[in-house]
Coordinates of N, CA and C in Angstrom, one line a residue:
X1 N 0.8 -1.2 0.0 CA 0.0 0.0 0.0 C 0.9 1.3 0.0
X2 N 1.6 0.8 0.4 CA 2.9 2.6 0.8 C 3.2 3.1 -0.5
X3 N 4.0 1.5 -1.6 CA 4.3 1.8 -3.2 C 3.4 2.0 -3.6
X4 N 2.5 1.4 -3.5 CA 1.1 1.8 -4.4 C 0.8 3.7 -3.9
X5 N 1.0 3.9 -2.9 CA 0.4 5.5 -2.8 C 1.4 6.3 -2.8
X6 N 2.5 6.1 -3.1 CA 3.6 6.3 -3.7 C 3.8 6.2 -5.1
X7 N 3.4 5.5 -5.9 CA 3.4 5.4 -7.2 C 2.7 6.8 -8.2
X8 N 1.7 7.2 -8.2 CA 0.9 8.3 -9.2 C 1.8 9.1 -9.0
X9 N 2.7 9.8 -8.2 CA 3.5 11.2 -8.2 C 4.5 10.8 -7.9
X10 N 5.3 9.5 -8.4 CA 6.7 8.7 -8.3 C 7.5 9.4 -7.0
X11 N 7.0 9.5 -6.5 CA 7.7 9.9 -4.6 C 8.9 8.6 -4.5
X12 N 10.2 9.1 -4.1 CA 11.3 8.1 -4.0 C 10.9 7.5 -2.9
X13 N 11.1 6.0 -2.7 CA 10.4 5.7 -1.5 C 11.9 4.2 -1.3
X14 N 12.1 4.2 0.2 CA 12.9 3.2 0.3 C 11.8 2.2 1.0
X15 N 11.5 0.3 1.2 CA 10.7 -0.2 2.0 C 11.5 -1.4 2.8
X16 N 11.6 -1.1 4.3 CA 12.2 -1.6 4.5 C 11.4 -3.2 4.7
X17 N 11.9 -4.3 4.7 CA 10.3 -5.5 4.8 C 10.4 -6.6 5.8
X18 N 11.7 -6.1 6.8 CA 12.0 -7.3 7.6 C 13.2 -7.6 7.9
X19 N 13.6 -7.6 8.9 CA 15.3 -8.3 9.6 C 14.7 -9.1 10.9
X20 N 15.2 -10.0 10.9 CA 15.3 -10.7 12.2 C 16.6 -11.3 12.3
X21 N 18.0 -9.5 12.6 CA 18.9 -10.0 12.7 C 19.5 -10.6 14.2
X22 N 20.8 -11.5 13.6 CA 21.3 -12.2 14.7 C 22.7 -11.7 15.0
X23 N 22.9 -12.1 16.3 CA 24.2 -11.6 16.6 C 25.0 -12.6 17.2
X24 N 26.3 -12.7 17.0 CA 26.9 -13.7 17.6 C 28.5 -13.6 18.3
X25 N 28.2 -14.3 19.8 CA 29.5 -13.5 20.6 C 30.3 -14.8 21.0
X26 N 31.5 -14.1 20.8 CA 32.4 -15.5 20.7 C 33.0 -15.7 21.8
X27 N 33.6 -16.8 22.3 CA 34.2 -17.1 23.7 C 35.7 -15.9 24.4
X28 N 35.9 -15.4 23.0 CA 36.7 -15.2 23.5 C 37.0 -13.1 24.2
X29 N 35.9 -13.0 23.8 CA 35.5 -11.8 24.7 C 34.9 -11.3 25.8
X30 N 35.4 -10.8 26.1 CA 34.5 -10.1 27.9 C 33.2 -9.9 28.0
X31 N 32.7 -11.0 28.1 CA 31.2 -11.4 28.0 C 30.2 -10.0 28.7
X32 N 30.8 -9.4 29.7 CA 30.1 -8.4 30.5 C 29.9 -7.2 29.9
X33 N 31.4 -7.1 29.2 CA 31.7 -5.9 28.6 C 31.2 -6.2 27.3
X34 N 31.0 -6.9 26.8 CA 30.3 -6.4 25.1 C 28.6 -6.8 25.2
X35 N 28.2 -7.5 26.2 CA 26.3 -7.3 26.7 C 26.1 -5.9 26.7
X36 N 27.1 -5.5 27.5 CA 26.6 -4.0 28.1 C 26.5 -2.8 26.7
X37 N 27.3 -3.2 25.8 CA 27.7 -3.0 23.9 C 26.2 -3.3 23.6
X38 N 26.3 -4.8 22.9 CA 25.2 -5.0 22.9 C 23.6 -5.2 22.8
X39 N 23.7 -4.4 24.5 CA 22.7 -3.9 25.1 C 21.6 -2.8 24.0
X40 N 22.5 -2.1 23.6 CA 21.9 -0.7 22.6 C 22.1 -1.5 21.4
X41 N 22.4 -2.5 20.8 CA 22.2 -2.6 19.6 C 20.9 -3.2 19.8
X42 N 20.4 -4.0 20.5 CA 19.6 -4.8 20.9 C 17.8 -3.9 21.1
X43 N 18.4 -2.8 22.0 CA 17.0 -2.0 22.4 C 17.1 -0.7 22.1
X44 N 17.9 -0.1 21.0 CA 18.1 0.9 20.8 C 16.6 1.2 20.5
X45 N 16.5 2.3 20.4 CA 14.8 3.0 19.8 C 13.6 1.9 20.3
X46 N 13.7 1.0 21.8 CA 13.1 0.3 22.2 C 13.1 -1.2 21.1
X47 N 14.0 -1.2 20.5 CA 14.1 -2.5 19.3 C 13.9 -2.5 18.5
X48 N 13.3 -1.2 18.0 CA 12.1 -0.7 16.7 C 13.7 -0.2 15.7
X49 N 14.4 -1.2 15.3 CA 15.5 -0.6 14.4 C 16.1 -2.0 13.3
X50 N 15.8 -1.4 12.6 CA 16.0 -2.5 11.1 C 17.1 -3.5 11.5
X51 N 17.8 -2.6 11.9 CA 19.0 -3.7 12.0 C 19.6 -3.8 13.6
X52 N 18.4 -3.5 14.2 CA 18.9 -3.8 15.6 C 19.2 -5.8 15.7
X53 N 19.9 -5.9 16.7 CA 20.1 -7.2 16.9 C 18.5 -8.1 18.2
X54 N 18.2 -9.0 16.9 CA 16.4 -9.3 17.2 C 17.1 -11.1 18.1
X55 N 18.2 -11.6 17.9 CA 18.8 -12.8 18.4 C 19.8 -12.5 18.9
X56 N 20.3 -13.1 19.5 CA 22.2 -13.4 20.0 C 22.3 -14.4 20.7
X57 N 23.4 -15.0 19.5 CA 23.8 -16.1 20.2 C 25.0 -16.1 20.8
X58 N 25.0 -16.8 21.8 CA 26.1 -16.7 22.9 C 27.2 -17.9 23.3
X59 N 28.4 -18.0 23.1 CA 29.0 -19.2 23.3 C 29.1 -19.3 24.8
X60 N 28.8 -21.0 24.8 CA 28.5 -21.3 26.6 C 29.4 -21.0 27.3
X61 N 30.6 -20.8 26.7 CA 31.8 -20.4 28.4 C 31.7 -19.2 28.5
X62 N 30.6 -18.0 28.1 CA 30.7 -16.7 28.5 C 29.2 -16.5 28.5
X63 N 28.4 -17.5 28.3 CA 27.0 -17.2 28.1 C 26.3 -16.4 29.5
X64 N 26.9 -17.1 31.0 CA 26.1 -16.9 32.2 C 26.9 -15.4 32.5
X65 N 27.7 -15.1 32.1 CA 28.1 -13.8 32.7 C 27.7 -13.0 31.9
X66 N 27.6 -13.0 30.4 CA 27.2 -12.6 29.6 C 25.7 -12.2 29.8
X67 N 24.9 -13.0 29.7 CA 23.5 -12.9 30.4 C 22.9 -12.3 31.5
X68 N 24.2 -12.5 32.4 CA 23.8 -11.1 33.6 C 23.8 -9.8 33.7
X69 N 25.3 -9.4 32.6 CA 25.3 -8.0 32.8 C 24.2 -7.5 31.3
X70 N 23.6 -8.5 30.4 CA 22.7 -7.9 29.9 C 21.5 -7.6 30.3
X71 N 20.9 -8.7 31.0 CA 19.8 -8.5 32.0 C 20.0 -7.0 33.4
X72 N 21.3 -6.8 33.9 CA 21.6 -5.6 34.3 C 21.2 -4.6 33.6
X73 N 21.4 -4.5 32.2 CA 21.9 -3.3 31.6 C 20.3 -3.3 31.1
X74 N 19.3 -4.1 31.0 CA 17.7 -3.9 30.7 C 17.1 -3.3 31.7
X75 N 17.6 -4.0 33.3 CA 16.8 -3.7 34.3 C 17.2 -2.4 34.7
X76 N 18.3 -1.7 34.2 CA 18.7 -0.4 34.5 C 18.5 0.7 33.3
X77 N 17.6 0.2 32.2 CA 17.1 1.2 31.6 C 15.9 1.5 31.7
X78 N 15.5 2.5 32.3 CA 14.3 3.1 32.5 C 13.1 3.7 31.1
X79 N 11.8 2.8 31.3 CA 11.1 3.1 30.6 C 9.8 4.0 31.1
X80 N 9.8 4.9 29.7 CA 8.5 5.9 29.9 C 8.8 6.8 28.4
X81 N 7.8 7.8 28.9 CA 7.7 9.0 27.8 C 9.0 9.3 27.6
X82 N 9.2 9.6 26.2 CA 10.6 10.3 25.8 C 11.1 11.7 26.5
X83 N 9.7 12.0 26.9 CA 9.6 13.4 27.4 C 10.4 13.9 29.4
X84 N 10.3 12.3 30.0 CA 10.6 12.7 31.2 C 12.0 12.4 31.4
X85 N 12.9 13.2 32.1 CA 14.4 12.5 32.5 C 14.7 11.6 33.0
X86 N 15.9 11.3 32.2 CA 16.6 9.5 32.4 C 15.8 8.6 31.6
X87 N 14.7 8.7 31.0 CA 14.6 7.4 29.8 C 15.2 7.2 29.0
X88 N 15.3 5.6 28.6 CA 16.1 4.9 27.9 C 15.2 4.9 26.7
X89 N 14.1 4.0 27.2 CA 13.4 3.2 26.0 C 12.2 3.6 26.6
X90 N 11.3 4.3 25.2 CA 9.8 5.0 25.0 C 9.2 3.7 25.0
X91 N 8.0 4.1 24.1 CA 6.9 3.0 23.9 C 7.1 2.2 22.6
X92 N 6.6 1.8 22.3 CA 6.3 0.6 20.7 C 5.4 1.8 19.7
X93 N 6.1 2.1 18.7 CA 5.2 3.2 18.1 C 3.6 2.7 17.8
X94 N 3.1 2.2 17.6 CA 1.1 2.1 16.9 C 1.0 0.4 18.3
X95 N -0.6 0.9 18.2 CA -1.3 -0.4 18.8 C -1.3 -1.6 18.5
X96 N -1.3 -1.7 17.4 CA -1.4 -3.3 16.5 C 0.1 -3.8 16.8
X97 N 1.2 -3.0 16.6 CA 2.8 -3.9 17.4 C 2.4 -3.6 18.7
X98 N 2.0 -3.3 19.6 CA 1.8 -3.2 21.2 C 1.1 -4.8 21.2
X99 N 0.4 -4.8 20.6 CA -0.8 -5.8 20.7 C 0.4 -7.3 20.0
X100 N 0.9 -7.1 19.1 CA 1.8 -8.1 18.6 C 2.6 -8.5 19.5
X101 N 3.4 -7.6 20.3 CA 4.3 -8.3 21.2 C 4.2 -8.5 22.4
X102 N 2.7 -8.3 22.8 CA 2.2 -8.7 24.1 C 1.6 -10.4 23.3
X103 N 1.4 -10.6 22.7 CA 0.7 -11.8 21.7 C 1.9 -12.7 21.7
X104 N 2.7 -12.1 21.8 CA 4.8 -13.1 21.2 C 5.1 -13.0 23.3
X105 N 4.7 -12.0 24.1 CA 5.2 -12.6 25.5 C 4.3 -13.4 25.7
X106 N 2.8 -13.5 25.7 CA 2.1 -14.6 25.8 C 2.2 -16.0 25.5
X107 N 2.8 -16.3 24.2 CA 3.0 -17.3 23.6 C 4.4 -18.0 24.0
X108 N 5.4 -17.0 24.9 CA 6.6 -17.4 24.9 C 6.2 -17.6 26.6
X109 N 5.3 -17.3 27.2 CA 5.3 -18.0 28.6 C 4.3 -18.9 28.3
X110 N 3.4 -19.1 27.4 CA 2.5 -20.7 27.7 C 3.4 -22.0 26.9
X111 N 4.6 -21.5 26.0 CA 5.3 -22.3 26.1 C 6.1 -23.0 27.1
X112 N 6.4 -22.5 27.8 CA 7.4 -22.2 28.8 C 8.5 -21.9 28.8
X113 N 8.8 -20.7 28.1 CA 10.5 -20.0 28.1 C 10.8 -19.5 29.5
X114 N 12.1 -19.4 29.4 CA 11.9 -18.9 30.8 C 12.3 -17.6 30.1
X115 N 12.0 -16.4 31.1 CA 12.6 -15.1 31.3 C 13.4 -14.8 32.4
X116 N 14.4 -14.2 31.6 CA 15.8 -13.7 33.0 C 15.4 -11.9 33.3
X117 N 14.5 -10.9 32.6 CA 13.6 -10.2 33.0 C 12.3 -9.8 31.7
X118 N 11.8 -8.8 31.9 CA 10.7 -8.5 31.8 C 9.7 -9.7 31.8
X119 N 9.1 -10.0 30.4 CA 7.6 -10.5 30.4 C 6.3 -10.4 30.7
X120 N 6.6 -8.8 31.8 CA 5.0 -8.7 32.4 C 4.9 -6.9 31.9
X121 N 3.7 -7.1 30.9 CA 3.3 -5.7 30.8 C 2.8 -5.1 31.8
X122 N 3.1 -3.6 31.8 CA 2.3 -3.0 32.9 C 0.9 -1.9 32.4
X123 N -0.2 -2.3 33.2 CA -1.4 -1.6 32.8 C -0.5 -0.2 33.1
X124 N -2.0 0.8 32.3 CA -1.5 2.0 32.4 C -1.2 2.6 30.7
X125 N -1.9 3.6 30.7 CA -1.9 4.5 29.4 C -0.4 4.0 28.8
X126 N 0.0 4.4 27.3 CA 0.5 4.0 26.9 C 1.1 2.6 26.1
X127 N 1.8 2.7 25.2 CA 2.2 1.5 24.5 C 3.6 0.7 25.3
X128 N 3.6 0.8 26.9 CA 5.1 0.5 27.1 C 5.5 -0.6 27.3
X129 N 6.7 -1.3 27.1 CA 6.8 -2.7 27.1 C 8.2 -2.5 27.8
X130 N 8.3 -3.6 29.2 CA 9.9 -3.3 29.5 C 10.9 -4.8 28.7
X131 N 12.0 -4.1 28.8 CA 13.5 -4.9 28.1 C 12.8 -6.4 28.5
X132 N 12.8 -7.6 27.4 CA 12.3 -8.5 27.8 C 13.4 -9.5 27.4
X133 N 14.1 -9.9 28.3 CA 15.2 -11.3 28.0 C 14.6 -12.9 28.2
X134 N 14.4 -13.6 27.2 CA 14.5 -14.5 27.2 C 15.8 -15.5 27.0
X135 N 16.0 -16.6 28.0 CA 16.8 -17.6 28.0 C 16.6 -18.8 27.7
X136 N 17.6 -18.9 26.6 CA 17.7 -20.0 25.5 C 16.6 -20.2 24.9
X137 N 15.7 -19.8 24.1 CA 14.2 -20.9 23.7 C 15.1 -22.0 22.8
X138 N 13.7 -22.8 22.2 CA 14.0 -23.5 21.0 C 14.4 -22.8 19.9
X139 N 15.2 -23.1 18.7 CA 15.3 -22.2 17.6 C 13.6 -22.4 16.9
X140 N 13.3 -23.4 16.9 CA 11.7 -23.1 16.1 C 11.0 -22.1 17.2
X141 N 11.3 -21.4 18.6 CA 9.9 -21.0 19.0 C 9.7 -19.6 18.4
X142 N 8.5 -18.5 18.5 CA 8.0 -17.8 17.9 C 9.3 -16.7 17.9
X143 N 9.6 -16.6 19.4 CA 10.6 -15.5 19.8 C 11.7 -15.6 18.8
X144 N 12.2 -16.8 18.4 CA 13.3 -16.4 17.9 C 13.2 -16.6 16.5
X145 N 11.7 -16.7 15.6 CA 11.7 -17.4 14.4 C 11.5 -15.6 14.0
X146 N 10.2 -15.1 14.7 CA 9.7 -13.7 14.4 C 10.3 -12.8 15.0
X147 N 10.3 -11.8 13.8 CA 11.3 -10.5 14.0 C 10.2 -9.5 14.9
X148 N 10.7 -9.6 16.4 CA 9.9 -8.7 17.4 C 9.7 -7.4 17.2
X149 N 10.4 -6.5 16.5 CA 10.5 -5.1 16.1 C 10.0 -4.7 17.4
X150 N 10.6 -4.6 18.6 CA 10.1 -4.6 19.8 C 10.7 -5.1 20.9
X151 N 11.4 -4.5 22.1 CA 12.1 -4.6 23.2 C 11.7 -6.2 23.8
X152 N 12.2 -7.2 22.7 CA 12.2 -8.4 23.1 C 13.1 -9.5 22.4
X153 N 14.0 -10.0 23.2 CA 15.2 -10.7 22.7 C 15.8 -12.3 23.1
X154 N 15.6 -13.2 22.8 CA 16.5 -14.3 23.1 C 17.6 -14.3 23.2
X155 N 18.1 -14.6 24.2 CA 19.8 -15.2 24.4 C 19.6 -16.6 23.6
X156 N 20.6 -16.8 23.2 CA 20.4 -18.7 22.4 C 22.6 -19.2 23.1
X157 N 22.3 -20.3 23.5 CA 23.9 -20.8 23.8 C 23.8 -21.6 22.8
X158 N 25.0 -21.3 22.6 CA 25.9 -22.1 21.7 C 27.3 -23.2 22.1
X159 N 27.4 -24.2 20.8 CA 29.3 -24.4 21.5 C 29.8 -24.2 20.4
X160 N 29.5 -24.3 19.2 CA 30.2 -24.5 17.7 C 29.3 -23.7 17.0
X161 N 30.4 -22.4 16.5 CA 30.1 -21.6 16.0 C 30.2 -21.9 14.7
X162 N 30.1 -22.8 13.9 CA 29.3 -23.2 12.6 C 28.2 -23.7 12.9
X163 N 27.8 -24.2 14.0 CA 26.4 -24.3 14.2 C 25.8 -22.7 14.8
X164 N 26.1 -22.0 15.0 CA 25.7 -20.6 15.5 C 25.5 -19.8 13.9
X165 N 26.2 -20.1 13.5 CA 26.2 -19.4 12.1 C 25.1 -20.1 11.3
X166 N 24.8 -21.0 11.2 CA 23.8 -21.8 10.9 C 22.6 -21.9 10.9
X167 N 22.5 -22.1 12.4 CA 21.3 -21.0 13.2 C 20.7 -20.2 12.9
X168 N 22.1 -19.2 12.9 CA 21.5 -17.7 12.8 C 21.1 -17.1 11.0
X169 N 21.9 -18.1 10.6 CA 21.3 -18.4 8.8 C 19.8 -18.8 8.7
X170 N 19.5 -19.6 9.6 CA 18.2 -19.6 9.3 C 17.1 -18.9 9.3
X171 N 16.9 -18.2 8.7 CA 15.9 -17.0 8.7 C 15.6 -16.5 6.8
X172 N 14.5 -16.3 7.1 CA 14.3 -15.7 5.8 C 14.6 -14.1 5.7
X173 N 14.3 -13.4 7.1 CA 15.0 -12.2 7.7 C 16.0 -12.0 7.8
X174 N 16.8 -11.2 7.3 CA 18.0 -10.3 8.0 C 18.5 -9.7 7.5
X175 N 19.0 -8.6 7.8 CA 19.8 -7.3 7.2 C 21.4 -7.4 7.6
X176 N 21.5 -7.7 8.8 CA 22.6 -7.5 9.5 C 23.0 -8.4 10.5
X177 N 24.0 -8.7 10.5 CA 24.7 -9.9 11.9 C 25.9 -9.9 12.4
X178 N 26.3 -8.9 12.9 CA 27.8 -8.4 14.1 C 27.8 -9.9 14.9
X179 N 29.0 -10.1 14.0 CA 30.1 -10.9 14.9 C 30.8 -10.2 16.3
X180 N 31.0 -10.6 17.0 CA 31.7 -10.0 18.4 C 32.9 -11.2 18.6
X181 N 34.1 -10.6 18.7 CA 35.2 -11.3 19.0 C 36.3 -10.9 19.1
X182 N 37.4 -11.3 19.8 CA 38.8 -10.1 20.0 C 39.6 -10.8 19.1
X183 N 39.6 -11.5 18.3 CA 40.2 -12.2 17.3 C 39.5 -11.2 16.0
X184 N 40.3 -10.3 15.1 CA 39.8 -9.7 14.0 C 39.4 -10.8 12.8
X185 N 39.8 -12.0 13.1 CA 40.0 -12.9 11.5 C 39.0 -13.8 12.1
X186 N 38.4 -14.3 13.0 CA 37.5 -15.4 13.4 C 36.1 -14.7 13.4
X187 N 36.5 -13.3 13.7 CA 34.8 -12.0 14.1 C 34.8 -11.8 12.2
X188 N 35.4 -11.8 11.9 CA 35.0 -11.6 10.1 C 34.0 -13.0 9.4
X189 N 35.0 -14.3 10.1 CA 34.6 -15.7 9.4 C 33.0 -15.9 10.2
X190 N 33.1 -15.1 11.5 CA 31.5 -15.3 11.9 C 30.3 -14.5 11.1

Protein backbone atom coordinates (compact mmCIF):
# COMPACT_ATOMS: atom_id res chain seq x y z
CA UNK A 1 0.00 0.00 0.00
CA UNK A 2 2.87 2.65 0.84
CA UNK A 3 4.30 1.81 -3.20
CA UNK A 4 1.14 1.78 -4.41
CA UNK A 5 0.40 5.47 -2.77
CA UNK A 6 3.64 6.27 -3.70
CA UNK A 7 3.36 5.43 -7.23
CA UNK A 8 0.93 8.30 -9.15
CA UNK A 9 3.46 11.20 -8.20
CA UNK A 10 6.74 8.72 -8.32
CA UNK A 11 7.73 9.86 -4.63
CA UNK A 12 11.34 8.05 -4.02
CA UNK A 13 10.42 5.67 -1.52
CA UNK A 14 12.90 3.16 0.29
CA UNK A 15 10.69 -0.23 1.96
CA UNK A 16 12.20 -1.63 4.47
CA UNK A 17 10.30 -5.46 4.78
CA UNK A 18 12.02 -7.32 7.64
CA UNK A 19 15.26 -8.34 9.59
CA UNK A 20 15.26 -10.70 12.15
CA UNK A 21 18.95 -9.96 12.68
CA UNK A 22 21.31 -12.20 14.73
CA UNK A 23 24.18 -11.56 16.62
CA UNK A 24 26.92 -13.71 17.63
CA UNK A 25 29.45 -13.47 20.58
CA UNK A 26 32.36 -15.54 20.73
CA UNK A 27 34.25 -17.12 23.72
CA UNK A 28 36.71 -15.18 23.54
CA UNK A 29 35.48 -11.85 24.75
CA UNK A 30 34.50 -10.06 27.88
CA UNK A 31 31.20 -11.39 28.03
CA UNK A 32 30.08 -8.42 30.52
CA UNK A 33 31.74 -5.86 28.61
CA UNK A 34 30.28 -6.42 25.08
CA UNK A 35 26.25 -7.32 26.69
CA UNK A 36 26.56 -3.96 28.07
CA UNK A 37 27.73 -2.97 23.91
CA UNK A 38 25.17 -4.99 22.90
CA UNK A 39 22.69 -3.90 25.10
CA UNK A 40 21.88 -0.70 22.63
CA UNK A 41 22.16 -2.57 19.59
CA UNK A 42 19.57 -4.79 20.93
CA UNK A 43 17.01 -1.97 22.39
CA UNK A 44 18.10 0.89 20.77
CA UNK A 45 14.76 2.98 19.83
CA UNK A 46 13.12 0.26 22.21
CA UNK A 47 14.15 -2.51 19.27
CA UNK A 48 12.05 -0.73 16.70
CA UNK A 49 15.49 -0.57 14.40
CA UNK A 50 15.99 -2.50 11.12
CA UNK A 51 19.02 -3.73 12.01
CA UNK A 52 18.87 -3.79 15.61
CA UNK A 53 20.05 -7.16 16.90
CA UNK A 54 16.43 -9.30 17.21
CA UNK A 55 18.78 -12.75 18.36
CA UNK A 56 22.16 -13.38 19.95
CA UNK A 57 23.76 -16.11 20.24
CA UNK A 58 26.10 -16.65 22.86
CA UNK A 59 29.04 -19.20 23.28
CA UNK A 60 28.47 -21.31 26.57
CA UNK A 61 31.79 -20.40 28.41
CA UNK A 62 30.74 -16.66 28.50
CA UNK A 63 26.97 -17.18 28.11
CA UNK A 64 26.09 -16.91 32.24
CA UNK A 65 28.13 -13.79 32.73
CA UNK A 66 27.24 -12.63 29.59
CA UNK A 67 23.47 -12.89 30.45
CA UNK A 68 23.75 -11.09 33.61
CA UNK A 69 25.32 -8.04 32.81
CA UNK A 70 22.71 -7.92 29.93
CA UNK A 71 19.84 -8.51 31.97
CA UNK A 72 21.64 -5.63 34.33
CA UNK A 73 21.87 -3.31 31.55
CA UNK A 74 17.73 -3.93 30.67
CA UNK A 75 16.83 -3.72 34.27
CA UNK A 76 18.69 -0.37 34.53
CA UNK A 77 17.05 1.16 31.57
CA UNK A 78 14.26 3.15 32.52
CA UNK A 79 11.10 3.12 30.59
CA UNK A 80 8.46 5.88 29.92
CA UNK A 81 7.66 8.95 27.84
CA UNK A 82 10.65 10.33 25.81
CA UNK A 83 9.58 13.39 27.39
CA UNK A 84 10.56 12.72 31.20
CA UNK A 85 14.40 12.48 32.47
CA UNK A 86 16.60 9.53 32.36
CA UNK A 87 14.60 7.41 29.78
CA UNK A 88 16.08 4.92 27.87
CA UNK A 89 13.39 3.15 25.95
CA UNK A 90 9.76 5.01 25.00
CA UNK A 91 6.91 2.99 23.91
CA UNK A 92 6.31 0.64 20.75
CA UNK A 93 5.22 3.15 18.13
CA UNK A 94 1.13 2.07 16.91
CA UNK A 95 -1.26 -0.37 18.79
CA UNK A 96 -1.38 -3.33 16.53
CA UNK A 97 2.84 -3.92 17.37
CA UNK A 98 1.84 -3.17 21.23
CA UNK A 99 -0.76 -5.77 20.69
CA UNK A 100 1.79 -8.12 18.62
CA UNK A 101 4.28 -8.34 21.23
CA UNK A 102 2.22 -8.74 24.10
CA UNK A 103 0.74 -11.83 21.69
CA UNK A 104 4.79 -13.15 21.22
CA UNK A 105 5.21 -12.65 25.48
CA UNK A 106 2.09 -14.55 25.77
CA UNK A 107 3.03 -17.25 23.55
CA UNK A 108 6.58 -17.37 24.89
CA UNK A 109 5.34 -18.04 28.63
CA UNK A 110 2.52 -20.72 27.69
CA UNK A 111 5.29 -22.30 26.10
CA UNK A 112 7.39 -22.16 28.76
CA UNK A 113 10.47 -20.04 28.07
CA UNK A 114 11.86 -18.94 30.81
CA UNK A 115 12.59 -15.08 31.29
CA UNK A 116 15.81 -13.70 33.02
CA UNK A 117 13.61 -10.25 32.99
CA UNK A 118 10.73 -8.52 31.85
CA UNK A 119 7.60 -10.48 30.37
CA UNK A 120 4.98 -8.67 32.39
CA UNK A 121 3.31 -5.66 30.81
CA UNK A 122 2.31 -2.98 32.89
CA UNK A 123 -1.42 -1.61 32.75
CA UNK A 124 -1.55 1.99 32.37
CA UNK A 125 -1.93 4.47 29.37
CA UNK A 126 0.55 4.01 26.89
CA UNK A 127 2.20 1.54 24.55
CA UNK A 128 5.08 0.51 27.15
CA UNK A 129 6.82 -2.66 27.09
CA UNK A 130 9.86 -3.33 29.52
CA UNK A 131 13.47 -4.88 28.09
CA UNK A 132 12.26 -8.49 27.84
CA UNK A 133 15.20 -11.26 28.04
CA UNK A 134 14.47 -14.51 27.21
CA UNK A 135 16.76 -17.56 27.95
CA UNK A 136 17.73 -20.00 25.51
CA UNK A 137 14.25 -20.87 23.68
CA UNK A 138 14.04 -23.51 21.03
CA UNK A 139 15.31 -22.19 17.59
CA UNK A 140 11.72 -23.14 16.11
CA UNK A 141 9.91 -21.01 18.98
CA UNK A 142 8.00 -17.78 17.85
CA UNK A 143 10.55 -15.49 19.78
CA UNK A 144 13.32 -16.42 17.89
CA UNK A 145 11.65 -17.40 14.39
CA UNK A 146 9.68 -13.71 14.37
CA UNK A 147 11.35 -10.54 13.99
CA UNK A 148 9.85 -8.67 17.38
CA UNK A 149 10.54 -5.10 16.14
CA UNK A 150 10.14 -4.63 19.83
CA UNK A 151 12.12 -4.62 23.22
CA UNK A 152 12.19 -8.38 23.06
CA UNK A 153 15.25 -10.69 22.67
CA UNK A 154 16.55 -14.26 23.10
CA UNK A 155 19.81 -15.24 24.35
CA UNK A 156 20.42 -18.72 22.42
CA UNK A 157 23.87 -20.80 23.84
CA UNK A 158 25.90 -22.10 21.74
CA UNK A 159 29.30 -24.41 21.53
CA UNK A 160 30.18 -24.54 17.72
CA UNK A 161 30.10 -21.61 16.04
CA UNK A 162 29.26 -23.18 12.59
CA UNK A 163 26.42 -24.27 14.18
CA UNK A 164 25.68 -20.59 15.52
CA UNK A 165 26.23 -19.38 12.06
CA UNK A 166 23.80 -21.82 10.92
CA UNK A 167 21.26 -20.98 13.18
CA UNK A 168 21.54 -17.66 12.85
CA UNK A 169 21.26 -18.35 8.84
CA UNK A 170 18.23 -19.63 9.33
CA UNK A 171 15.92 -17.00 8.66
CA UNK A 172 14.31 -15.67 5.82
CA UNK A 173 14.97 -12.20 7.67
CA UNK A 174 18.05 -10.33 8.04
CA UNK A 175 19.81 -7.26 7.24
CA UNK A 176 22.61 -7.49 9.54
CA UNK A 177 24.72 -9.94 11.89
CA UNK A 178 27.80 -8.40 14.08
CA UNK A 179 30.09 -10.85 14.88
CA UNK A 180 31.74 -10.01 18.42
CA UNK A 181 35.24 -11.28 19.00
CA UNK A 182 38.78 -10.11 20.02
CA UNK A 183 40.23 -12.21 17.29
CA UNK A 184 39.82 -9.73 13.96
CA UNK A 185 40.00 -12.87 11.54
CA UNK A 186 37.52 -15.35 13.44
CA UNK A 187 34.83 -11.99 14.12
CA UNK A 188 35.01 -11.63 10.08
CA UNK A 189 34.60 -15.72 9.38
CA UNK A 190 31.47 -15.26 11.89
Amino acid sequence: RVMATAAPTLKHLTLELGGNDAAIVMPDVDGAKVARKLFMGAFLNTGQVCVAAKRIYVHEAIYDAFAHAFVAAAQAAPVGPGTHEGVVLGPVQNRSQYERLKDLIADTKSAGHRFLTGGEVPAGPGYFIPPTVVDNPPDDARVVVEEPFGPIVPLLRFSDVDDAVRRANDSGFGLGAPGWSSDPVAGRAV
